[in-house]
Amino acid sequence: MSFEFIKKLPTPDEIRSQFPVPPDLAKRKEERDAQIRDVLTGKSNKFLVIIGPCSADNEDAVCDYVTRLAKVHEKVKDKLILIPRIYTNKPRTTGEGYKGIVHQPDPEKKPDFLAGLIAMRKMQIRAIAESGLTAADEMLYPENWGYVSDILSYVAIGARSVEDQQHRLTVSGFDVPAGMKNPTSGDFSIMLNSVFAAQHPHSFIYRGWEVNTTGNDLTHTILRGSVNKYGRSLPNYHYEDLNTLLTLYGERDLQNPACIIDANHNNSNKQFKQQTRIVKEVMHSRKLSPDIHQLVKGVMIESYIEEGCQKIGNGIYGKSITDPCLGWEDSERLIYDIADYE
């Protein structure tokens, strides 16, 4: 075999026992989970704003950002629920580049997965303690769910993972919302098939166990744009796209129809400043159509303290080392604008 087995890592239970969530923070997560559930089931009219860095590469900067976000949340909490993006695993298109804090707790050093798991737990728990906000992350590796299941309030399944059987089946065992992104091809039917699969019970092998799941009724869609055969970005956040998704939802027997709009990635062609315009167009579409208003439950925005991005090693505090992000001032203003639409 062409595998070099380096060291056996602690199980999720072992890591969670070593770095537990304090009871008061666990209660806070329970409260937040209930509030977010009410939005996705239609019980609450609040709007979700999933916002934060492309990748959570530095604990101090991330917690600084999330603490700032909490202060804004206090001003808009009657209309919005802010969910910080604390993304600790990053998919890479070619396999090259920084893969997140779980791989490399120090982006300038070699991978260290044990140190990465510890750094991830410490950062997430500190962020909740300092802000009262529980976070979103992307599930890149389904077998790692146990390491984060007690700290996350939202999970995204990426465009390259949404067709994968193990991702779909694992989501069916979640007790928090999971957003299925459209694949890079843009095919809505693949995304909706993924939602259908995750909303139903399954039996499968997971981490060496035979398991049964009950299905996750909070599984929903995320529109993030697509790429055509020439490699050009095609947005799918426009009014017509939302109406098409609404029609396709109506043709299927799915629970809690809901959609989140990812304002970056192929929707913006990674032109990060376009996120402001895109979000405002989405909010306008919700005003024009009661059906779209009911379907679109939130937006996803890439944002950090400093705008743009930098190369690893440049050392600019609060600036992305992966995709470029909106800066703090523009992000704060956009959040207030979103609240004004509601």
mmCIF file of C-alpha atoms in Angstrom:
data_model
loop_
_atom_site.group_PDB
_atom_site.id
_atom_site.type_symbol
_atom_site.label_atom_id
_atom_site.label_comp_id
_atom_site.label_asym_id
_atom_site.label_seq_id
_atom_site.Cartn_x
_atom_site.Cartn_y
_atom_site.Cartn_z
ATOM 1 C CA MET A 1 0.000 0.000 0.000
ATOM 2 C CA SER A 2 1.160 3.513 -0.814
ATOM 3 C CA PHE A 3 0.022 4.836 2.558
ATOM 4 C CA GLU A 4 2.382 5.941 5.290
ATOM 5 C CA PHE A 5 0.538 5.679 8.604
ATOM 6 C CA ILE A 6 1.948 8.511 10.732
ATOM 7 C CA LYS A 7 0.036 8.263 14.016
ATOM 8 C CA LYS A 8 -3.398 7.271 15.260
ATOM 9 C CA LEU A 9 -5.495 10.321 16.102
ATOM 10 C CA PRO A 10 -7.820 10.584 19.106
ATOM 11 C CA THR A 11 -11.435 9.666 18.453
ATOM 12 C CA PRO A 12 -14.085 12.420 18.481
ATOM 13 C CA ASP A 13 -15.184 11.283 21.955
ATOM 14 C CA GLU A 14 -11.613 11.534 23.244
ATOM 15 C CA ILE A 15 -11.086 15.010 21.811
ATOM 16 C CA ARG A 16 -14.450 16.206 23.121
ATOM 17 C CA SER A 17 -13.691 14.907 26.610
ATOM 18 C CA GLN A 18 -10.308 16.665 26.604
ATOM 19 C CA PHE A 19 -11.745 19.937 25.254
ATOM 20 C CA PRO A 20 -15.380 19.971 26.364
ATOM 21 C CA VAL A 21 -17.978 22.641 25.740
ATOM 22 C CA PRO A 22 -18.846 24.215 29.118
ATOM 23 C CA PRO A 23 -22.484 23.701 30.179
ATOM 24 C CA ASP A 24 -23.438 27.380 29.777
ATOM 25 C CA LEU A 25 -22.123 27.406 26.198
ATOM 26 C CA ALA A 26 -23.895 24.135 25.429
ATOM 27 C CA LYS A 27 -27.136 25.767 26.596
ATOM 28 C CA ARG A 28 -26.413 28.782 24.404
ATOM 29 C CA LYS A 29 -25.937 26.509 21.395
ATOM 30 C CA GLU A 30 -29.227 24.774 22.149
ATOM 31 C CA GLU A 31 -30.984 28.154 22.169
ATOM 32 C CA ARG A 32 -29.349 29.236 18.923
ATOM 33 C CA ASP A 33 -30.147 25.922 17.231
ATOM 34 C CA ALA A 34 -33.820 26.349 18.122
ATOM 35 C CA GLN A 35 -33.886 29.909 16.753
ATOM 36 C CA ILE A 36 -32.283 28.843 13.460
ATOM 37 C CA ARG A 37 -34.627 25.844 13.177
ATOM 38 C CA ASP A 38 -37.616 28.176 13.510
ATOM 39 C CA VAL A 39 -36.389 30.225 10.542
ATOM 40 C CA LEU A 40 -35.990 27.183 8.290
ATOM 41 C CA THR A 41 -39.353 25.703 9.252
ATOM 42 C CA GLY A 42 -41.133 29.023 8.713
ATOM 43 C CA LYS A 43 -42.065 29.504 12.343
ATOM 44 C CA SER A 44 -39.865 32.625 12.526
ATOM 45 C CA ASN A 45 -39.662 35.431 9.956
ATOM 46 C CA LYS A 46 -36.078 36.275 10.837
ATOM 47 C CA PHE A 47 -33.439 36.185 8.099
ATOM 48 C CA LEU A 48 -30.156 34.263 8.323
ATOM 49 C CA VAL A 49 -26.857 35.981 7.522
ATOM 50 C CA ILE A 50 -24.003 33.468 7.415
ATOM 51 C CA ILE A 51 -20.957 35.692 7.306
ATOM 52 C CA GLY A 52 -17.250 35.519 8.026
ATOM 53 C CA PRO A 53 -13.799 34.690 6.702
ATOM 54 C CA CYS A 54 -13.240 32.396 3.732
ATOM 55 C CA SER A 55 -11.005 30.350 6.051
ATOM 56 C CA ALA A 56 -10.489 30.604 9.810
ATOM 57 C CA ASP A 57 -6.704 30.616 9.837
ATOM 58 C CA ASN A 58 -5.913 32.626 12.975
ATOM 59 C CA GLU A 59 -7.676 32.235 16.330
ATOM 60 C CA ASP A 60 -7.127 35.794 17.572
ATOM 61 C CA ALA A 61 -8.283 37.434 14.341
ATOM 62 C CA VAL A 62 -11.293 35.121 13.995
ATOM 63 C CA CYS A 63 -12.431 35.706 17.583
ATOM 64 C CA ASP A 64 -11.879 39.448 17.152
ATOM 65 C CA TYR A 65 -14.085 39.349 14.049
ATOM 66 C CA VAL A 66 -16.810 37.271 15.719
ATOM 67 C CA THR A 67 -16.850 39.574 18.760
ATOM 68 C CA ARG A 68 -17.387 42.552 16.461
ATOM 69 C CA LEU A 69 -20.160 40.599 14.759
ATOM 70 C CA ALA A 70 -21.848 39.975 18.115
ATOM 71 C CA LYS A 71 -22.079 43.723 18.785
ATOM 72 C CA VAL A 72 -23.799 44.217 15.428
ATOM 73 C CA HIS A 73 -26.054 41.229 16.126
ATOM 74 C CA GLU A 74 -27.383 42.970 19.233
ATOM 75 C CA LYS A 75 -28.612 45.833 17.037
ATOM 76 C CA VAL A 76 -30.331 43.667 14.398
ATOM 77 C CA LYS A 77 -31.397 40.566 16.347
ATOM 78 C CA ASP A 78 -35.095 41.416 16.072
ATOM 79 C CA LYS A 79 -34.821 40.890 12.293
ATOM 80 C CA LEU A 80 -31.660 38.865 11.598
ATOM 81 C CA ILE A 81 -29.757 35.902 12.992
ATOM 82 C CA LEU A 82 -26.045 36.293 12.329
ATOM 83 C CA ILE A 83 -24.122 33.024 12.009
ATOM 84 C CA PRO A 84 -20.334 33.484 11.850
ATOM 85 C CA ARG A 85 -18.441 31.450 9.281
ATOM 86 C CA ILE A 86 -15.643 29.660 11.136
ATOM 87 C CA TYR A 87 -14.412 27.437 8.305
ATOM 88 C CA THR A 88 -11.693 25.094 9.519
ATOM 89 C CA ASN A 89 -11.423 22.810 6.467
ATOM 90 C CA LYS A 90 -10.986 24.271 3.000
ATOM 91 C CA PRO A 91 -11.589 22.385 -0.253
ATOM 92 C CA ARG A 92 -8.919 23.045 -2.886
ATOM 93 C CA THR A 93 -9.781 22.759 -6.559
ATOM 94 C CA THR A 94 -6.434 21.252 -7.563
ATOM 95 C CA GLY A 95 -5.506 19.829 -4.146
ATOM 96 C CA GLU A 96 -2.871 22.524 -3.699
ATOM 97 C CA GLY A 97 -2.881 25.327 -1.145
ATOM 98 C CA TYR A 98 -3.874 25.939 2.478
ATOM 99 C CA LYS A 99 -6.479 23.376 3.533
ATOM 100 C CA GLY A 100 -7.560 24.924 6.817
ATOM 101 C CA ILE A 101 -6.597 25.055 10.464
ATOM 102 C CA VAL A 102 -7.357 21.351 11.029
ATOM 103 C CA HIS A 103 -4.589 20.549 8.516
ATOM 104 C CA GLN A 104 -2.219 23.339 9.476
ATOM 105 C CA PRO A 105 -2.768 25.192 12.752
ATOM 106 C CA ASP A 106 0.155 27.337 11.602
ATOM 107 C CA PRO A 107 -0.234 28.053 7.844
ATOM 108 C CA GLU A 108 3.524 28.531 7.534
ATOM 109 C CA LYS A 109 4.376 25.108 8.966
ATOM 110 C CA LYS A 110 3.800 21.509 7.932
ATOM 111 C CA PRO A 111 0.458 19.751 8.518
ATOM 112 C CA ASP A 112 -0.204 18.566 12.076
ATOM 113 C CA PHE A 113 -3.653 17.044 12.430
ATOM 114 C CA LEU A 114 -3.603 16.440 16.172
ATOM 115 C CA ALA A 115 -2.587 20.031 16.830
ATOM 116 C CA GLY A 116 -5.140 21.095 14.223
ATOM 117 C CA LEU A 117 -8.052 19.307 15.887
ATOM 118 C CA ILE A 118 -7.102 20.879 19.219
ATOM 119 C CA ALA A 119 -6.698 24.349 17.650
ATOM 120 C CA MET A 120 -10.091 24.024 15.950
ATOM 121 C CA ARG A 121 -11.877 23.047 19.193
ATOM 122 C CA LYS A 122 -10.211 25.814 21.196
ATOM 123 C CA MET A 123 -11.043 28.468 18.591
ATOM 124 C CA GLN A 124 -14.677 27.451 18.202
ATOM 125 C CA ILE A 125 -15.282 27.260 21.962
ATOM 126 C CA ARG A 126 -13.517 30.577 22.554
ATOM 127 C CA ALA A 127 -15.615 32.232 19.825
ATOM 128 C CA ILE A 128 -18.853 31.094 21.494
ATOM 129 C CA ALA A 129 -17.622 32.194 24.924
ATOM 130 C CA GLU A 130 -16.602 35.662 23.745
ATOM 131 C CA SER A 131 -19.515 36.376 21.411
ATOM 132 C CA GLY A 132 -22.462 34.157 22.303
ATOM 133 C CA LEU A 133 -22.683 33.265 18.603
ATOM 134 C CA THR A 134 -22.449 29.669 17.403
ATOM 135 C CA ALA A 135 -20.903 29.108 14.021
ATOM 136 C CA ALA A 136 -21.133 27.555 10.574
ATOM 137 C CA ASP A 137 -18.489 25.374 8.942
ATOM 138 C CA GLU A 138 -18.198 23.294 5.780
ATOM 139 C CA MET A 139 -18.214 19.513 6.167
ATOM 140 C CA LEU A 140 -15.368 18.498 3.912
ATOM 141 C CA TYR A 141 -14.704 15.157 5.621
ATOM 142 C CA PRO A 142 -17.881 13.359 6.789
ATOM 143 C CA GLU A 143 -15.980 11.099 9.193
ATOM 144 C CA ASN A 144 -14.873 14.197 11.134
ATOM 145 C CA TRP A 145 -18.409 15.269 12.072
ATOM 146 C CA GLY A 146 -18.056 13.976 15.633
ATOM 147 C CA TYR A 147 -15.255 16.436 16.338
ATOM 148 C CA VAL A 148 -17.591 19.418 15.777
ATOM 149 C CA SER A 149 -21.158 18.155 16.264
ATOM 150 C CA ASP A 150 -21.425 19.788 19.700
ATOM 151 C CA ILE A 151 -20.196 23.241 18.600
ATOM 152 C CA LEU A 152 -21.690 24.003 15.163
ATOM 153 C CA SER A 153 -25.154 25.391 14.470
ATOM 154 C CA TYR A 154 -24.962 25.217 10.672
ATOM 155 C CA VAL A 155 -23.116 23.089 8.115
ATOM 156 C CA ALA A 156 -22.564 23.654 4.394
ATOM 157 C CA ILE A 157 -21.897 20.863 1.902
ATOM 158 C CA GLY A 158 -19.704 22.157 -0.896
ATOM 159 C CA ALA A 159 -20.233 22.077 -4.638
ATOM 160 C CA ARG A 160 -17.695 19.275 -5.094
ATOM 161 C CA SER A 161 -19.081 17.195 -2.207
ATOM 162 C CA VAL A 162 -22.813 17.463 -2.847
ATOM 163 C CA GLU A 163 -22.924 14.437 -5.168
ATOM 164 C CA ASP A 164 -20.970 12.233 -2.764
ATOM 165 C CA GLN A 165 -22.963 9.434 -1.142
ATOM 166 C CA GLN A 166 -21.162 9.561 2.200
ATOM 167 C CA HIS A 167 -21.813 13.286 2.586
ATOM 168 C CA ARG A 168 -25.515 12.828 1.878
ATOM 169 C CA LEU A 169 -25.890 9.914 4.265
ATOM 170 C CA THR A 170 -23.937 11.591 7.058
ATOM 171 C CA VAL A 171 -26.089 14.728 6.805
ATOM 172 C CA SER A 172 -29.150 12.518 7.294
ATOM 173 C CA GLY A 173 -27.939 12.017 10.869
ATOM 174 C CA PHE A 174 -27.445 15.709 11.711
ATOM 175 C CA ASP A 175 -29.595 17.596 14.201
ATOM 176 C CA VAL A 176 -28.602 21.001 12.769
ATOM 177 C CA PRO A 177 -29.337 22.587 9.368
ATOM 178 C CA ALA A 178 -27.239 21.513 6.402
ATOM 179 C CA GLY A 179 -27.129 23.502 3.185
ATOM 180 C CA MET A 180 -26.483 21.541 -0.019
ATOM 181 C CA LYS A 181 -24.742 23.716 -2.604
ATOM 182 C CA ASN A 182 -25.456 23.315 -6.283
ATOM 183 C CA PRO A 183 -22.596 21.427 -7.987
ATOM 184 C CA THR A 184 -20.092 23.370 -10.083
ATOM 185 C CA SER A 185 -22.057 22.287 -13.161
ATOM 186 C CA GLY A 186 -25.019 24.268 -11.810
ATOM 187 C CA ASP A 187 -27.442 21.347 -12.046
ATOM 188 C CA PHE A 188 -30.351 22.076 -9.683
ATOM 189 C CA SER A 189 -31.636 18.498 -9.856
ATOM 190 C CA ILE A 190 -28.398 17.101 -8.375
ATOM 191 C CA MET A 191 -28.648 19.571 -5.495
ATOM 192 C CA LEU A 192 -32.303 18.695 -4.858
ATOM 193 C CA ASN A 193 -31.583 14.961 -5.060
ATOM 194 C CA SER A 194 -28.988 15.527 -2.366
ATOM 195 C CA VAL A 195 -31.568 17.305 -0.206
ATOM 196 C CA PHE A 196 -34.017 14.436 -0.728
ATOM 197 C CA ALA A 197 -31.402 11.840 0.231
ATOM 198 C CA ALA A 198 -30.363 13.685 3.386
ATOM 199 C CA GLN A 199 -33.948 14.234 4.515
ATOM 200 C CA HIS A 200 -34.572 10.483 4.619
ATOM 201 C CA PRO A 201 -33.333 7.723 6.975
ATOM 202 C CA HIS A 202 -30.431 5.487 5.985
ATOM 203 C CA SER A 203 -28.307 2.556 7.131
ATOM 204 C CA PHE A 204 -24.597 2.657 6.307
ATOM 205 C CA ILE A 205 -21.048 2.176 7.597
ATOM 206 C CA TYR A 206 -19.647 5.136 9.521
ATOM 207 C CA ARG A 207 -16.271 5.226 11.296
ATOM 208 C CA GLY A 208 -16.251 1.412 11.495
ATOM 209 C CA TRP A 209 -19.822 1.183 12.824
ATOM 210 C CA GLU A 210 -23.067 0.010 11.291
ATOM 211 C CA VAL A 211 -25.384 2.988 11.864
ATOM 212 C CA ASN A 212 -28.978 4.062 11.260
ATOM 213 C CA THR A 213 -30.082 7.679 10.785
ATOM 214 C CA THR A 214 -33.520 9.260 10.972
ATOM 215 C CA GLY A 215 -33.188 11.912 8.251
ATOM 216 C CA ASN A 216 -32.573 15.656 8.594
ATOM 217 C CA ASP A 217 -35.664 17.752 7.862
ATOM 218 C CA LEU A 218 -33.568 20.946 7.925
ATOM 219 C CA THR A 219 -31.536 20.018 4.843
ATOM 220 C CA HIS A 220 -31.964 22.736 2.201
ATOM 221 C CA THR A 221 -30.330 24.286 -0.878
ATOM 222 C CA ILE A 222 -27.566 26.844 -1.379
ATOM 223 C CA LEU A 223 -27.147 28.620 -4.720
ATOM 224 C CA ARG A 224 -23.483 29.525 -5.300
ATOM 225 C CA GLY A 225 -23.275 29.979 -9.080
ATOM 226 C CA SER A 226 -21.729 27.574 -11.555
ATOM 227 C CA VAL A 227 -19.076 27.182 -14.234
ATOM 228 C CA ASN A 228 -19.755 26.501 -17.912
ATOM 229 C CA LYS A 229 -17.677 24.249 -20.166
ATOM 230 C CA TYR A 230 -15.390 27.169 -20.992
ATOM 231 C CA GLY A 231 -14.605 27.791 -17.324
ATOM 232 C CA ARG A 232 -16.670 30.965 -17.085
ATOM 233 C CA SER A 233 -18.751 31.781 -14.040
ATOM 234 C CA LEU A 234 -22.540 31.744 -14.380
ATOM 235 C CA PRO A 235 -24.538 33.344 -11.547
ATOM 236 C CA ASN A 236 -27.762 31.783 -10.286
ATOM 237 C CA TYR A 237 -29.054 34.328 -7.764
ATOM 238 C CA HIS A 238 -31.314 36.275 -10.147
ATOM 239 C CA TYR A 239 -35.106 36.482 -9.820
ATOM 240 C CA GLU A 240 -35.565 33.983 -12.667
ATOM 241 C CA ASP A 241 -33.218 31.464 -11.012
ATOM 242 C CA LEU A 242 -35.117 31.708 -7.752
ATOM 243 C CA ASN A 243 -38.431 31.173 -9.533
ATOM 244 C CA THR A 244 -36.994 28.106 -11.282
ATOM 245 C CA LEU A 245 -35.831 26.671 -7.963
ATOM 246 C CA LEU A 246 -39.250 27.395 -6.486
ATOM 247 C CA THR A 247 -40.901 25.449 -9.306
ATOM 248 C CA LEU A 248 -38.529 22.500 -8.869
ATOM 249 C CA TYR A 249 -39.185 22.430 -5.133
ATOM 250 C CA GLY A 250 -42.910 22.335 -5.927
ATOM 251 C CA GLU A 251 -42.416 19.221 -8.059
ATOM 252 C CA ARG A 252 -40.780 17.303 -5.205
ATOM 253 C CA ASP A 253 -41.938 16.029 -1.855
ATOM 254 C CA LEU A 254 -39.395 17.823 0.333
ATOM 255 C CA GLN A 255 -39.722 19.117 3.877
ATOM 256 C CA ASN A 256 -39.215 22.776 4.759
ATOM 257 C CA PRO A 257 -38.332 24.178 1.294
ATOM 258 C CA ALA A 258 -35.609 26.751 1.831
ATOM 259 C CA CYS A 259 -32.677 28.348 0.025
ATOM 260 C CA ILE A 260 -29.595 30.313 1.043
ATOM 261 C CA ILE A 261 -27.822 32.501 -1.536
ATOM 262 C CA ASP A 262 -24.015 32.384 -1.504
ATOM 263 C CA ALA A 263 -23.021 35.849 -2.702
ATOM 264 C CA ASN A 264 -19.416 34.923 -3.499
ATOM 265 C CA HIS A 265 -17.798 32.060 -5.436
ATOM 266 C CA ASN A 266 -19.199 31.755 -8.965
ATOM 267 C CA ASN A 267 -22.096 34.070 -8.203
ATOM 268 C CA SER A 268 -19.626 36.946 -7.913
ATOM 269 C CA ASN A 269 -16.883 35.401 -10.067
ATOM 270 C CA LYS A 270 -14.861 35.850 -6.836
ATOM 271 C CA GLN A 271 -15.113 39.632 -7.255
ATOM 272 C CA PHE A 272 -15.642 40.056 -3.531
ATOM 273 C CA LYS A 273 -17.001 43.614 -3.629
ATOM 274 C CA GLN A 274 -19.859 42.411 -5.843
ATOM 275 C CA GLN A 275 -21.270 40.599 -2.813
ATOM 276 C CA THR A 276 -22.907 43.832 -1.634
ATOM 277 C CA ARG A 277 -24.767 44.311 -4.921
ATOM 278 C CA ILE A 278 -25.729 40.632 -5.143
ATOM 279 C CA VAL A 279 -27.176 40.535 -1.628
ATOM 280 C CA LYS A 280 -29.200 43.676 -2.307
ATOM 281 C CA GLU A 281 -30.597 42.178 -5.507
ATOM 282 C CA VAL A 282 -31.619 39.055 -3.596
ATOM 283 C CA MET A 283 -33.335 41.170 -0.950
ATOM 284 C CA HIS A 284 -35.147 43.083 -3.707
ATOM 285 C CA SER A 285 -36.340 39.807 -5.270
ATOM 286 C CA ARG A 286 -37.750 38.788 -1.885
ATOM 287 C CA LYS A 287 -39.713 42.043 -1.790
ATOM 288 C CA LEU A 288 -41.100 41.510 -5.292
ATOM 289 C CA SER A 289 -42.386 37.970 -4.719
ATOM 290 C CA PRO A 290 -44.040 36.574 -1.578
ATOM 291 C CA ASP A 291 -43.107 33.058 -2.740
ATOM 292 C CA ILE A 292 -39.428 33.965 -3.115
ATOM 293 C CA HIS A 293 -39.604 35.758 0.226
ATOM 294 C CA GLN A 294 -40.768 32.523 1.800
ATOM 295 C CA LEU A 295 -38.184 30.377 -0.010
ATOM 296 C CA VAL A 296 -35.021 32.450 0.475
ATOM 297 C CA LYS A 297 -34.178 32.216 4.166
ATOM 298 C CA GLY A 298 -30.737 33.781 4.148
ATOM 299 C CA VAL A 299 -27.501 34.796 2.477
ATOM 300 C CA MET A 300 -23.886 33.688 2.793
ATOM 301 C CA ILE A 301 -21.116 36.323 2.662
ATOM 302 C CA GLU A 302 -17.311 36.080 2.819
ATOM 303 C CA SER A 303 -16.050 38.836 5.080
ATOM 304 C CA TYR A 304 -13.086 39.536 7.364
ATOM 305 C CA ILE A 305 -11.469 42.446 9.188
ATOM 306 C CA GLU A 306 -9.343 43.599 6.237
ATOM 307 C CA GLU A 307 -10.678 43.425 2.684
ATOM 308 C CA GLY A 308 -9.132 41.343 -0.084
ATOM 309 C CA CYS A 309 -6.627 38.557 0.460
ATOM 310 C CA GLN A 310 -2.910 38.053 1.018
ATOM 311 C CA LYS A 311 -0.275 35.404 0.474
ATOM 312 C CA ILE A 312 0.648 33.127 3.359
ATOM 313 C CA GLY A 313 3.455 34.746 5.330
ATOM 314 C CA ASN A 314 2.510 38.378 4.644
ATOM 315 C CA GLY A 315 1.257 38.611 8.210
ATOM 316 C CA ILE A 316 -1.548 41.158 7.804
ATOM 317 C CA TYR A 317 -3.867 40.704 10.772
ATOM 318 C CA GLY A 318 -7.440 39.784 9.856
ATOM 319 C CA LYS A 319 -6.852 39.413 6.108
ATOM 320 C CA SER A 320 -7.795 36.237 4.228
ATOM 321 C CA ILE A 321 -5.084 33.849 3.046
ATOM 322 C CA THR A 322 -7.542 32.097 0.731
ATOM 323 C CA ASP A 323 -10.335 33.810 -1.260
ATOM 324 C CA PRO A 324 -10.693 37.614 -0.993
ATOM 325 C CA CYS A 325 -13.298 38.909 1.473
ATOM 326 C CA LEU A 326 -15.244 42.086 2.155
ATOM 327 C CA GLY A 327 -13.634 44.287 4.790
ATOM 328 C CA TRP A 328 -15.244 44.961 8.148
ATOM 329 C CA GLU A 329 -16.677 48.430 7.415
ATOM 330 C CA ASP A 330 -18.410 47.279 4.219
ATOM 331 C CA SER A 331 -19.641 44.136 5.979
ATOM 332 C CA GLU A 332 -21.137 46.024 8.911
ATOM 333 C CA ARG A 333 -22.885 48.452 6.575
ATOM 334 C CA LEU A 334 -24.257 45.579 4.496
ATOM 335 C CA ILE A 335 -25.696 43.851 7.566
ATOM 336 C CA TYR A 336 -27.582 47.021 8.512
ATOM 337 C CA ASP A 337 -28.814 47.345 4.912
ATOM 338 C CA ILE A 338 -30.109 43.774 5.014
ATOM 339 C CA ALA A 339 -31.957 44.538 8.253
ATOM 340 C CA ASP A 340 -33.543 47.602 6.601
ATOM 341 C CA TYR A 341 -35.012 45.371 3.882
ATOM 342 C CA GLU A 342 -36.725 43.179 6.501
#
